[in-house]
Amino acid sequence: MANNSEKKTYHFDTQRLRAGYEPKDHNYAVSVPIYQTAAYDFRDVKHAKALFGLQETGFLYTRIGNPTVNVLEQRAAVLDKAAGAIALASGMAAISYALLNIAEGGGRILVSPYLYGGTIDSFKKLYHKFGISIDYAENIENPEKLADEIKPDTKAIFVESISNPSAVLLDIDAIARVAHDHGIPLVVDNTVATPYLFNPIEHGADIVVYSATKGFCGHGNVLAGLILESGKFNWREDKFPQFYEKHYTLRDPDGNYRSFIEVFPETPFTGRIRFTYLDFFGAVLSPFDAYLVLIGLETLSERVSKQVQNAKALAEYLSNHEAVEWVRYPSLKDSPYYNLAERDFKKGAGGILAFGFKGTDAQRETFLNSLELFHYHVNIGDARSLIVNSPQTTHSMLEPKEKEKAHIPENLIRISAGLEDINDLISDLEQAFKQALHK
Ligand SMILES: Cc1ncc(COP(=O)(O)O)c(C=O)c1O
């Protein structure tokens, strides 16, 4: 439903405002209308039959498709240069549905250790119950050695392009080559980067997932997720039979059963998500939330540019502060990720950074409690600046060993830079440091 049929000549900043929507098809409404409806009348019995038989595209029930949500899907597909997209109720739904769609029925997924805490928790608590083993890669930063970690039943590699909370960057092109040499897809969580800063598909990713709750929408007022597919991956039948199994529900007008590859030759992945995971597990994005994401998307470039600018300035300020042990931000010259940032993140390496608080646990708590402008909570990518002690909150479920592997020391504090005046942000940090250190 979200085939990328947009005019390819428009640039990113035009597409984030226009792609997937023609006012003339919606009573000339300039702003995308909210189709707040659960279902859609059939014109007649023939029409109902054609929709159910997938001979005609259209809307029949909002759990599997809605015109407002569809605009978001088409727009996201254009921005990410994807063949297809599907919107869901949250980023976690996007990650879970994407990985289950690949590895359902059993197998392994090789994953980066540098991931959002909720993702790691889900790997620990959920996947083995579905027969899927998660292997944490030892060599995600040495792709030349990564091949040794791929086993015969490994079905995918999963990474974050800019990791939460430590802003680790990976060589996505090199990891994609390793995945493809072994006939498996690379799945990239591009939440922190957003399509404005990084296009995973251009770097070899096959599937891209987003928590659109974050910078993609950017106002901290919605939960949303997206899955996109490049349309280029060869889903081999021996490894991924689920795309080739013939189903009664996909039958043609003569009653012949068909497979997802036959019905959705260009977008089998998102086609299958829509008619299995979304249809049956039901994490549907509401039309109103899709509308909010579309409104947020209209200012994506300006917001993310300013966040990058503020994040860099905060990283530089913190680097020179006596109460700071270390700072992690890829664009700092002494960052181990500086070269990757220069190569792959020409518009900046994101709006989140982390630093190590130098002091006691009690001083760190006083510091956080003393902040007046920064919001103290778990979200990222908001227009407002946010701060959080990740090891004790978003990543608190991780065992000490897992935290060590993910490079998350107990004194780590994460900042998600917002759009405020940088002088006010620095003054707020400064006064909180003073209170914490009794200066
Ligand atoms: C990188 C990343 N991916 C996925 C998620 C999950 O997204 P959601 O909260 O929309 O389910 C988050 C949430 O913080 C995240 O930071």
Coordinates of N, CA and C in Angstrom, one line a residue, residues 70-295:
N70 N -1.7 5.9 5.9 CA -1.0 5.6 4.6 C -0.2 6.7 4.0
V71 N -0.6 8.0 4.3 CA 0.2 9.1 3.9 C 1.6 9.1 4.6
L72 N 1.5 8.8 5.9 CA 2.7 8.7 6.6 C 3.6 7.6 6.1
E73 N 3.0 6.4 5.8 CA 3.8 5.3 5.2 C 4.5 5.7 3.9
Q74 N 3.7 6.3 3.1 CA 4.3 6.7 1.7 C 5.4 7.8 1.9
R75 N 5.1 8.7 2.8 CA 6.1 9.8 3.0 C 7.4 9.2 3.6
A76 N 7.3 8.3 4.5 CA 8.4 7.7 5.1 C 9.2 6.9 4.1
A77 N 8.5 6.2 3.2 CA 9.1 5.4 2.2 C 9.9 6.3 1.3
V78 N 9.4 7.4 0.9 CA 10.1 8.3 0.0 C 11.4 8.9 0.7
L79 N 11.2 9.3 2.0 CA 12.3 9.9 2.7 C 13.5 8.9 2.9
D80 N 13.1 7.7 3.1 CA 14.1 6.6 3.3 C 14.6 5.9 2.0
K81 N 14.0 6.4 0.9 CA 14.3 5.7 -0.4 C 14.0 4.2 -0.3
A82 N 12.9 3.9 0.3 CA 12.5 2.5 0.5 C 11.4 2.1 -0.5
A83 N 11.3 0.8 -0.8 CA 10.3 0.3 -1.7 C 8.9 0.3 -1.0
G84 N 8.9 0.1 0.3 CA 7.6 0.0 1.0 C 7.8 0.4 2.5
A85 N 6.7 0.7 3.1 CA 6.8 1.1 4.6 C 5.5 0.7 5.2
I86 N 5.6 0.4 6.5 CA 4.4 0.2 7.3 C 4.5 0.9 8.7
A87 N 3.4 1.6 9.1 CA 3.5 2.3 10.3 C 2.8 1.5 11.4
L88 N 3.3 1.6 12.6 CA 2.8 0.8 13.7 C 2.7 1.7 15.0
A89 N 2.1 1.0 16.1 CA 1.8 1.8 17.2 C 3.0 2.3 18.1
S90 N 4.1 1.7 17.9 CA 5.3 2.1 18.7 C 6.6 1.5 18.0
G91 N 7.7 2.1 18.5 CA 9.0 1.6 18.0 C 9.2 0.1 18.4
M92 N 8.8 -0.3 19.6 CA 9.0 -1.6 20.0 C 8.2 -2.6 19.1
A93 N 7.0 -2.2 18.7 CA 6.2 -3.0 17.8 C 7.0 -3.2 16.5
A94 N 7.6 -2.1 16.0 CA 8.3 -2.1 14.7 C 9.5 -3.1 14.9
I95 N 10.3 -3.0 15.9 CA 11.4 -3.9 16.1 C 10.9 -5.4 16.2
S96 N 9.9 -5.6 17.1 CA 9.5 -7.0 17.3 C 8.9 -7.6 16.0
Y97 N 8.0 -6.8 15.4 CA 7.4 -7.4 14.2 C 8.4 -7.7 13.1
A98 N 9.4 -6.7 12.9 CA 10.4 -6.9 11.9 C 11.2 -8.2 12.1
L99 N 11.7 -8.3 13.4 CA 12.6 -9.5 13.7 C 11.8 -10.8 13.7
L100 N 10.5 -10.8 14.2 CA 9.7 -12.0 14.1 C 9.4 -12.4 12.7
N101 N 9.2 -11.4 11.9 CA 8.8 -11.6 10.4 C 10.0 -12.3 9.7
I102 N 11.2 -12.1 10.2 CA 12.4 -12.7 9.6 C 12.7 -14.1 10.2
A103 N 12.6 -14.2 11.6 CA 13.1 -15.3 12.2 C 12.1 -16.2 12.9
E104 N 10.8 -16.0 12.6 CA 9.7 -16.8 13.2 C 10.0 -18.3 12.9
G105 N 9.6 -19.1 13.9 CA 9.8 -20.5 13.6 C 11.1 -21.0 14.1
G106 N 12.0 -20.1 14.5 CA 13.3 -20.5 15.0 C 14.5 -20.0 14.2
G107 N 15.6 -19.9 14.9 CA 16.8 -19.4 14.3 C 17.5 -18.4 15.2
R108 N 18.5 -17.7 14.7 CA 19.3 -16.8 15.6 C 19.3 -15.5 14.9
I109 N 19.5 -14.4 15.7 CA 19.7 -13.1 15.2 C 21.0 -12.6 15.9
L110 N 21.9 -12.1 15.1 CA 23.2 -11.6 15.6 C 23.0 -10.1 15.8
V111 N 23.2 -9.6 17.0 CA 22.9 -8.2 17.3 C 24.1 -7.5 17.9
S112 N 24.0 -6.1 17.7 CA 25.0 -5.3 18.3 C 24.8 -5.2 19.8
P113 N 25.8 -5.1 20.6 CA 25.6 -4.9 22.0 C 25.1 -3.5 22.4
Y114 N 25.2 -2.6 21.4 CA 24.9 -1.2 21.7 C 23.5 -0.9 21.3
L115 N 22.6 -1.1 22.2 CA 21.2 -1.0 21.8 C 20.4 -0.4 22.9
Y116 N 19.2 0.1 22.6 CA 18.2 0.7 23.5 C 17.9 -0.4 24.6
G117 N 17.8 0.0 25.8 CA 17.5 -1.0 26.9 C 16.3 -1.8 26.7
G118 N 15.2 -1.2 26.2 CA 13.9 -2.0 26.0 C 14.1 -3.1 25.0
T119 N 14.9 -2.8 24.0 CA 15.2 -3.8 23.0 C 15.9 -5.0 23.6
I120 N 17.0 -4.7 24.4 CA 17.7 -5.7 25.1 C 16.8 -6.5 26.0
D121 N 15.9 -5.9 26.7 CA 15.0 -6.6 27.6 C 14.1 -7.5 26.8
S122 N 13.6 -7.0 25.7 CA 12.7 -7.9 24.9 C 13.5 -9.1 24.4
F123 N 14.7 -8.9 24.0 CA 15.5 -10.0 23.5 C 15.7 -11.1 24.6
K124 N 15.8 -10.6 25.9 CA 16.1 -11.5 27.0 C 14.8 -12.2 27.4
K125 N 13.7 -11.5 27.4 CA 12.5 -12.0 28.0 C 11.5 -12.7 27.0
L126 N 11.6 -12.3 25.7 CA 10.5 -12.7 24.8 C 11.0 -13.7 23.7
Y127 N 12.1 -13.4 23.1 CA 12.5 -14.1 21.8 C 12.7 -15.6 22.0
H128 N 13.3 -16.0 23.1 CA 13.6 -17.5 23.2 C 12.3 -18.2 23.3
K129 N 11.2 -17.5 23.8 CA 9.9 -18.2 23.8 C 9.3 -18.4 22.4
F130 N 9.8 -17.7 21.5 CA 9.4 -17.9 20.1 C 10.4 -18.8 19.3
G131 N 11.3 -19.4 20.0 CA 12.4 -20.2 19.4 C 13.5 -19.5 18.7
I132 N 13.7 -18.2 19.1 CA 14.7 -17.4 18.5 C 15.8 -17.1 19.5
S133 N 17.0 -17.4 19.1 CA 18.2 -17.1 20.0 C 18.8 -15.8 19.6
I134 N 19.2 -15.0 20.5 CA 19.9 -13.7 20.2 C 21.4 -13.9 20.6
D135 N 22.2 -13.6 19.6 CA 23.7 -13.7 19.9 C 24.2 -12.2 19.8
Y136 N 24.9 -11.8 20.9 CA 25.5 -10.5 21.0 C 26.9 -10.6 20.3
A137 N 27.0 -9.8 19.3 CA 28.3 -9.8 18.5 C 29.4 -9.3 19.3
E138 N 30.6 -10.0 19.2 CA 31.8 -9.6 19.8 C 32.5 -8.6 18.9
N139 N 32.2 -8.7 17.6 CA 33.0 -8.0 16.6 C 32.2 -7.0 15.7
I140 N 31.2 -6.5 16.3 CA 30.3 -5.6 15.5 C 31.2 -4.4 15.0
E141 N 32.2 -4.0 15.8 CA 33.1 -2.9 15.4 C 34.3 -3.4 14.5
N142 N 34.4 -4.7 14.3 CA 35.4 -5.2 13.4 C 34.8 -6.1 12.4
P143 N 34.0 -5.5 11.4 CA 33.2 -6.3 10.5 C 34.0 -7.4 9.8
E144 N 35.3 -7.2 9.6 CA 36.1 -8.3 8.9 C 36.1 -9.6 9.7
K145 N 35.8 -9.5 11.0 CA 35.8 -10.7 11.9 C 34.4 -11.2 12.1
L146 N 33.4 -10.3 11.7 CA 32.0 -10.6 12.1 C 31.5 -11.9 11.5
A147 N 32.0 -12.2 10.3 CA 31.6 -13.4 9.6 C 31.7 -14.7 10.4
D148 N 32.7 -14.7 11.3 CA 33.0 -15.9 12.1 C 31.8 -16.1 13.1
E149 N 31.0 -15.1 13.3 CA 29.9 -15.2 14.3 C 28.6 -15.6 13.7
I150 N 28.6 -15.7 12.4 CA 27.3 -16.0 11.7 C 27.2 -17.6 11.6
K151 N 26.2 -18.1 12.2 CA 26.0 -19.6 12.2 C 25.0 -20.0 11.1
P152 N 24.9 -21.3 10.8 CA 24.0 -21.7 9.7 C 22.6 -21.3 9.9
D153 N 22.1 -21.2 11.2 CA 20.7 -20.7 11.4 C 20.6 -19.3 11.8
T154 N 21.7 -18.5 11.5 CA 21.5 -17.0 11.8 C 20.7 -16.4 10.6
K155 N 19.7 -15.7 11.0 CA 18.7 -15.2 10.0 C 18.8 -13.7 9.7
A156 N 19.5 -12.9 10.6 CA 19.6 -11.5 10.4 C 20.7 -10.9 11.3
I157 N 21.2 -9.7 10.9 CA 22.0 -8.9 11.8 C 21.2 -7.7 12.2
F158 N 21.2 -7.3 13.4 CA 20.4 -6.1 13.9 C 21.3 -5.1 14.6
V159 N 21.3 -3.9 14.2 CA 22.1 -2.8 14.8 C 21.4 -1.5 14.9
E160 N 21.9 -0.6 15.7 CA 21.4 0.8 15.7 C 22.4 1.6 15.0
S161 N 22.0 2.6 14.1 CA 22.9 3.4 13.4 C 23.7 4.4 14.3
I162 N 22.9 5.0 15.2 CA 23.6 5.8 16.3 C 23.0 5.2 17.5
S163 N 23.8 4.6 18.4 CA 23.2 3.8 19.5 C 22.7 4.8 20.6
N164 N 21.7 4.2 21.3 CA 21.1 4.9 22.5 C 21.6 4.1 23.7
P165 N 22.3 4.6 24.7 CA 22.5 6.0 25.0 C 23.9 6.5 24.6
S166 N 24.8 5.7 24.1 CA 26.2 6.1 24.1 C 26.7 6.7 22.7
A167 N 25.8 6.8 21.8 CA 26.1 7.3 20.5 C 27.3 6.6 19.8
V168 N 27.2 5.3 19.8 CA 28.2 4.5 19.1 C 27.8 4.5 17.6
L169 N 28.8 4.7 16.8 CA 28.6 4.6 15.3 C 29.2 3.3 14.8
L170 N 28.6 2.7 13.8 CA 29.1 1.4 13.2 C 29.3 1.6 11.7
D171 N 30.2 0.8 11.2 CA 30.4 0.8 9.7 C 29.3 0.0 9.0
I172 N 28.1 0.7 8.8 CA 26.9 0.0 8.3 C 27.2 -0.7 6.9
D173 N 28.0 0.0 6.1 CA 28.3 -0.6 4.7 C 29.0 -1.9 4.9
A174 N 30.0 -1.9 5.8 CA 30.8 -3.1 5.9 C 30.0 -4.3 6.5
I175 N 29.1 -3.9 7.5 CA 28.3 -4.9 8.2 C 27.3 -5.5 7.1
A176 N 26.8 -4.6 6.3 CA 25.8 -5.0 5.3 C 26.5 -6.0 4.3
R177 N 27.7 -5.8 4.0 CA 28.4 -6.7 3.0 C 28.6 -8.1 3.7
V178 N 28.9 -8.1 5.0 CA 29.0 -9.4 5.7 C 27.7 -10.1 5.7
A179 N 26.6 -9.4 6.0 CA 25.3 -10.0 6.0 C 25.0 -10.6 4.6
H180 N 25.2 -9.8 3.6 CA 24.8 -10.2 2.2 C 25.6 -11.4 1.8
D181 N 26.9 -11.4 2.2 CA 27.8 -12.6 1.8 C 27.2 -13.9 2.4
H182 N 26.4 -13.7 3.4 CA 25.8 -14.9 4.1 C 24.4 -15.1 3.8
G183 N 23.8 -14.3 2.9 CA 22.4 -14.4 2.5 C 21.4 -14.0 3.5
I184 N 21.9 -13.1 4.4 CA 20.9 -12.7 5.5 C 20.8 -11.2 5.4
P185 N 19.6 -10.6 5.9 CA 19.4 -9.2 5.8 C 20.0 -8.4 7.0
L186 N 20.3 -7.2 6.7 CA 20.8 -6.3 7.8 C 19.6 -5.4 8.2
V187 N 19.2 -5.4 9.5 CA 18.1 -4.6 10.0 C 18.7 -3.5 10.8
V188 N 18.4 -2.2 10.5 CA 19.0 -1.1 11.2 C 17.9 -0.3 11.9
D189 N 18.1 -0.1 13.2 CA 17.2 0.8 13.9 C 17.8 2.2 13.8
N190 N 17.1 3.1 13.0 CA 17.7 4.4 12.6 C 17.0 5.5 13.5
T191 N 16.5 5.1 14.6 CA 15.7 6.1 15.4 C 16.5 7.3 15.8
V192 N 17.7 7.2 16.3 CA 18.4 8.4 16.8 C 18.8 9.3 15.6
A193 N 19.2 8.6 14.5 CA 19.7 9.4 13.4 C 18.6 10.1 12.7
T194 N 17.4 9.5 12.5 CA 16.3 10.0 11.7 C 16.8 9.9 10.2
P195 N 15.8 9.9 9.3 CA 16.3 9.9 7.8 C 17.0 11.1 7.4
Y196 N 16.9 12.2 8.2 CA 17.5 13.5 7.8 C 19.1 13.3 7.9
L197 N 19.5 12.6 8.9 CA 21.0 12.5 9.1 C 21.6 11.3 8.4
F198 N 20.8 10.2 8.3 CA 21.4 9.0 7.8 C 20.4 8.2 7.0
N199 N 20.8 7.6 5.8 CA 19.9 6.8 5.1 C 20.5 5.4 5.1
P200 N 20.0 4.5 6.0 CA 20.6 3.1 6.1 C 20.5 2.4 4.8
I201 N 19.4 2.5 4.0 CA 19.3 1.8 2.7 C 20.4 2.1 1.8
E202 N 20.8 3.4 1.7 CA 21.9 3.8 0.8 C 23.2 3.2 1.3
H203 N 23.3 2.8 2.5 CA 24.5 2.1 3.1 C 24.3 0.6 3.2
G204 N 23.3 0.1 2.5 CA 23.2 -1.4 2.4 C 22.2 -2.1 3.3
A205 N 21.5 -1.3 4.1 CA 20.5 -2.0 5.0 C 19.4 -2.5 4.2
D206 N 18.7 -3.6 4.6 CA 17.6 -4.2 3.9 C 16.3 -3.8 4.5
I207 N 16.3 -3.7 5.9 CA 15.1 -3.3 6.6 C 15.5 -2.2 7.6
V208 N 14.7 -1.2 7.7 CA 15.0 -0.1 8.6 C 13.8 0.0 9.5
V209 N 14.1 0.2 10.8 CA 13.0 0.4 11.8 C 13.2 1.7 12.5
Y210 N 12.1 2.3 12.9 CA 12.1 3.6 13.7 C 11.2 3.5 14.9
S211 N 11.6 4.1 16.0 CA 10.7 4.6 16.9 C 10.4 6.0 16.5
A212 N 9.2 6.2 15.8 CA 8.9 7.6 15.4 C 8.4 8.5 16.5
T213 N 8.4 7.9 17.7 CA 8.1 8.6 19.0 C 9.2 9.7 19.2
K214 N 10.4 9.4 18.6 CA 11.6 10.2 18.9 C 11.7 11.4 17.9
G215 N 12.9 11.6 17.4 CA 13.1 12.7 16.5 C 12.3 12.8 15.3
F216 N 11.8 11.6 14.8 CA 11.0 11.5 13.6 C 9.8 12.4 13.7
C217 N 9.1 12.3 14.9 CA 8.0 13.2 15.2 C 8.4 14.5 15.9
G218 N 9.2 14.2 17.0 CA 10.0 15.3 17.6 C 9.3 16.2 18.6
H219 N 8.1 15.9 19.0 CA 7.5 16.8 20.0 C 7.1 16.1 21.3
G220 N 7.5 14.8 21.5 CA 7.2 14.1 22.7 C 5.7 14.0 23.0
N221 N 4.9 13.9 21.9 CA 3.4 13.8 22.1 C 2.8 12.6 21.5
V222 N 3.6 11.6 21.1 CA 3.0 10.5 20.4 C 3.9 9.3 20.5
L223 N 3.3 8.1 20.4 CA 4.1 6.9 20.3 C 3.8 6.3 18.9
A224 N 4.9 6.0 18.2 CA 4.7 5.5 16.8 C 5.9 4.7 16.4
G225 N 5.7 3.8 15.4 CA 6.9 3.1 14.9 C 6.7 2.9 13.4
L226 N 7.8 2.6 12.7 CA 7.8 2.4 11.3 C 8.8 1.2 10.9
I227 N 8.4 0.5 9.9 CA 9.3 -0.5 9.3 C 9.3 -0.2 7.8
L228 N 10.6 -0.2 7.3 CA 10.7 0.1 5.8 C 11.6 -1.1 5.2
E229 N 11.3 -1.3 4.0 CA 12.1 -2.3 3.3 C 12.7 -1.8 2.0
S230 N 14.0 -2.2 1.7 CA 14.7 -1.7 0.6 C 14.1 -2.2 -0.7
G231 N 13.5 -3.4 -0.7 CA 12.9 -4.0 -1.9 C 14.0 -4.7 -2.7
K232 N 15.3 -4.7 -2.1 CA 16.4 -5.3 -2.9 C 16.8 -6.6 -2.4
F233 N 16.4 -7.0 -1.2 CA 16.9 -8.2 -0.6 C 16.3 -9.5 -1.2
N234 N 17.2 -10.5 -1.5 CA 16.7 -11.7 -2.1 C 16.3 -12.7 -0.9
W235 N 15.0 -12.8 -0.6 CA 14.6 -13.7 0.4 C 14.6 -15.1 -0.1
R236 N 15.7 -15.8 0.1 CA 15.9 -17.2 -0.4 C 14.9 -18.1 0.2
E237 N 14.3 -19.0 -0.6 CA 13.2 -19.8 -0.1 C 13.7 -20.8 1.0
D238 N 14.9 -21.3 0.8 CA 15.4 -22.3 1.8 C 15.5 -21.7 3.2
K239 N 15.9 -20.4 3.3 CA 16.1 -19.7 4.6 C 14.9 -19.0 5.1
F240 N 14.1 -18.5 4.2 CA 12.9 -17.7 4.6 C 11.6 -18.3 3.9
P241 N 11.2 -19.5 4.2 CA 10.1 -20.1 3.5 C 8.8 -19.4 3.8
Q242 N 8.7 -18.6 4.8 CA 7.5 -17.9 5.2 C 7.0 -17.0 4.0
F243 N 7.9 -16.5 3.2 CA 7.5 -15.6 2.1 C 7.0 -16.4 0.9
Y244 N 7.2 -17.8 0.9 CA 6.9 -18.6 -0.2 C 5.7 -19.5 0.0
E245 N 5.3 -19.6 1.3 CA 4.2 -20.5 1.6 C 2.9 -20.0 1.0
K246 N 2.1 -20.9 0.5 CA 0.9 -20.4 -0.2 C -0.2 -20.4 0.8
H247 N -1.0 -19.3 0.8 CA -2.1 -19.2 1.8 C -3.4 -19.1 1.1
Y248 N -4.4 -19.6 1.9 CA -5.8 -19.5 1.5 C -6.2 -18.0 1.4
T249 N -5.7 -17.2 2.3 CA -6.2 -15.8 2.4 C -5.6 -15.0 1.3
L250 N -4.6 -15.5 0.6 CA -4.0 -14.8 -0.5 C -4.4 -15.3 -1.9
R251 N -5.5 -16.0 -1.9 CA -5.9 -16.7 -3.2 C -6.3 -15.7 -4.3
D252 N -6.0 -16.1 -5.5 CA -6.4 -15.3 -6.7 C -7.9 -15.5 -7.0
P253 N -8.4 -14.7 -8.1 CA -9.8 -14.8 -8.4 C -10.3 -16.2 -8.7
D254 N -9.3 -17.1 -9.2 CA -9.7 -18.4 -9.5 C -9.6 -19.4 -8.4
G255 N -9.3 -18.8 -7.2 CA -9.2 -19.7 -6.0 C -7.8 -20.3 -5.8
N256 N -6.8 -20.0 -6.6 CA -5.5 -20.6 -6.4 C -4.8 -19.9 -5.2
Y257 N -4.3 -20.7 -4.3 CA -3.5 -20.1 -3.1 C -2.3 -19.4 -3.7
R258 N -1.9 -18.3 -3.0 CA -0.7 -17.6 -3.4 C 0.2 -17.3 -2.2
S259 N 1.5 -16.9 -2.5 CA 2.4 -16.6 -1.4 C 2.6 -15.1 -1.3
F260 N 3.2 -14.6 -0.3 CA 3.5 -13.1 -0.2 C 4.4 -12.7 -1.3
I261 N 5.4 -13.5 -1.7 CA 6.3 -13.1 -2.8 C 5.4 -12.9 -4.1
E262 N 4.4 -13.7 -4.3 CA 3.6 -13.6 -5.5 C 2.7 -12.4 -5.4
V263 N 2.1 -12.1 -4.3 CA 1.1 -11.1 -4.2 C 1.8 -9.7 -4.0
F264 N 3.0 -9.7 -3.3 CA 3.7 -8.4 -3.1 C 5.1 -8.6 -3.6
P265 N 5.3 -8.7 -4.9 CA 6.7 -9.0 -5.4 C 7.7 -7.9 -5.1
E266 N 7.3 -6.7 -5.0 CA 8.2 -5.6 -4.7 C 8.4 -5.3 -3.2
T267 N 7.3 -5.6 -2.4 CA 7.3 -5.3 -1.0 C 6.8 -6.5 -0.2
P268 N 7.5 -7.7 -0.3 CA 7.0 -8.9 0.4 C 7.1 -8.7 1.9
F269 N 8.1 -8.0 2.4 CA 8.4 -7.9 3.8 C 7.3 -7.1 4.5
T270 N 7.0 -5.9 4.0 CA 6.0 -5.0 4.7 C 4.6 -5.6 4.3
G271 N 4.5 -6.2 3.2 CA 3.2 -6.8 2.8 C 2.8 -7.9 3.8
R272 N 3.8 -8.7 4.1 CA 3.6 -9.8 5.1 C 3.4 -9.3 6.5
I273 N 4.1 -8.2 6.9 CA 3.8 -7.6 8.2 C 2.4 -7.2 8.3
R274 N 1.9 -6.5 7.3 CA 0.5 -6.0 7.3 C -0.5 -7.1 7.5
F275 N -0.3 -8.1 6.7 CA -1.4 -9.1 6.7 C -1.1 -10.3 7.6
T276 N -0.1 -10.2 8.4 CA 0.1 -11.2 9.5 C 0.2 -10.5 10.8
Y277 N 1.4 -9.9 11.0 CA 1.6 -9.3 12.4 C 0.7 -8.2 12.7
L278 N 0.5 -7.2 11.8 CA -0.4 -6.1 12.1 C -1.8 -6.6 12.2
D279 N -2.2 -7.5 11.3 CA -3.6 -7.9 11.2 C -3.9 -8.8 12.5
F280 N -3.0 -9.6 12.9 CA -3.3 -10.5 14.0 C -2.8 -10.1 15.4
F281 N -1.6 -9.4 15.5 CA -1.1 -8.9 16.7 C -1.7 -7.5 17.0
G282 N -1.9 -6.8 16.0 CA -2.8 -5.6 16.1 C -2.2 -4.3 16.6
A283 N -0.9 -4.1 16.6 CA -0.3 -2.9 17.1 C -0.5 -1.7 16.1
V284 N -1.7 -1.3 16.0 CA -2.1 -0.3 14.9 C -1.8 1.1 15.3
L285 N -1.3 1.9 14.4 CA -1.1 3.3 14.7 C -2.5 4.1 14.5
S286 N -2.9 4.9 15.4 CA -4.2 5.6 15.2 C -4.0 6.7 14.2
P287 N -5.1 7.0 13.5 CA -5.0 8.1 12.5 C -4.6 9.4 13.1
F288 N -5.0 9.7 14.3 CA -4.7 10.9 14.9 C -3.2 11.0 15.2
D289 N -2.6 9.8 15.7 CA -1.2 9.8 16.0 C -0.4 9.9 14.7
A290 N -0.9 9.3 13.6 CA -0.2 9.4 12.3 C -0.2 10.9 11.9
Y291 N -1.3 11.6 12.1 CA -1.3 13.0 11.8 C -0.3 13.8 12.6
L292 N -0.2 13.5 13.9 CA 0.8 14.2 14.7 C 2.2 13.9 14.2
V293 N 2.5 12.7 13.8 CA 3.8 12.4 13.2 C 4.1 13.2 11.9
L294 N 3.0 13.2 11.1 CA 3.2 14.0 9.8 C 3.4 15.5 10.1
I295 N 2.8 16.0 11.1 CA 3.0 17.5 11.4 C 4.5 17.6 11.9

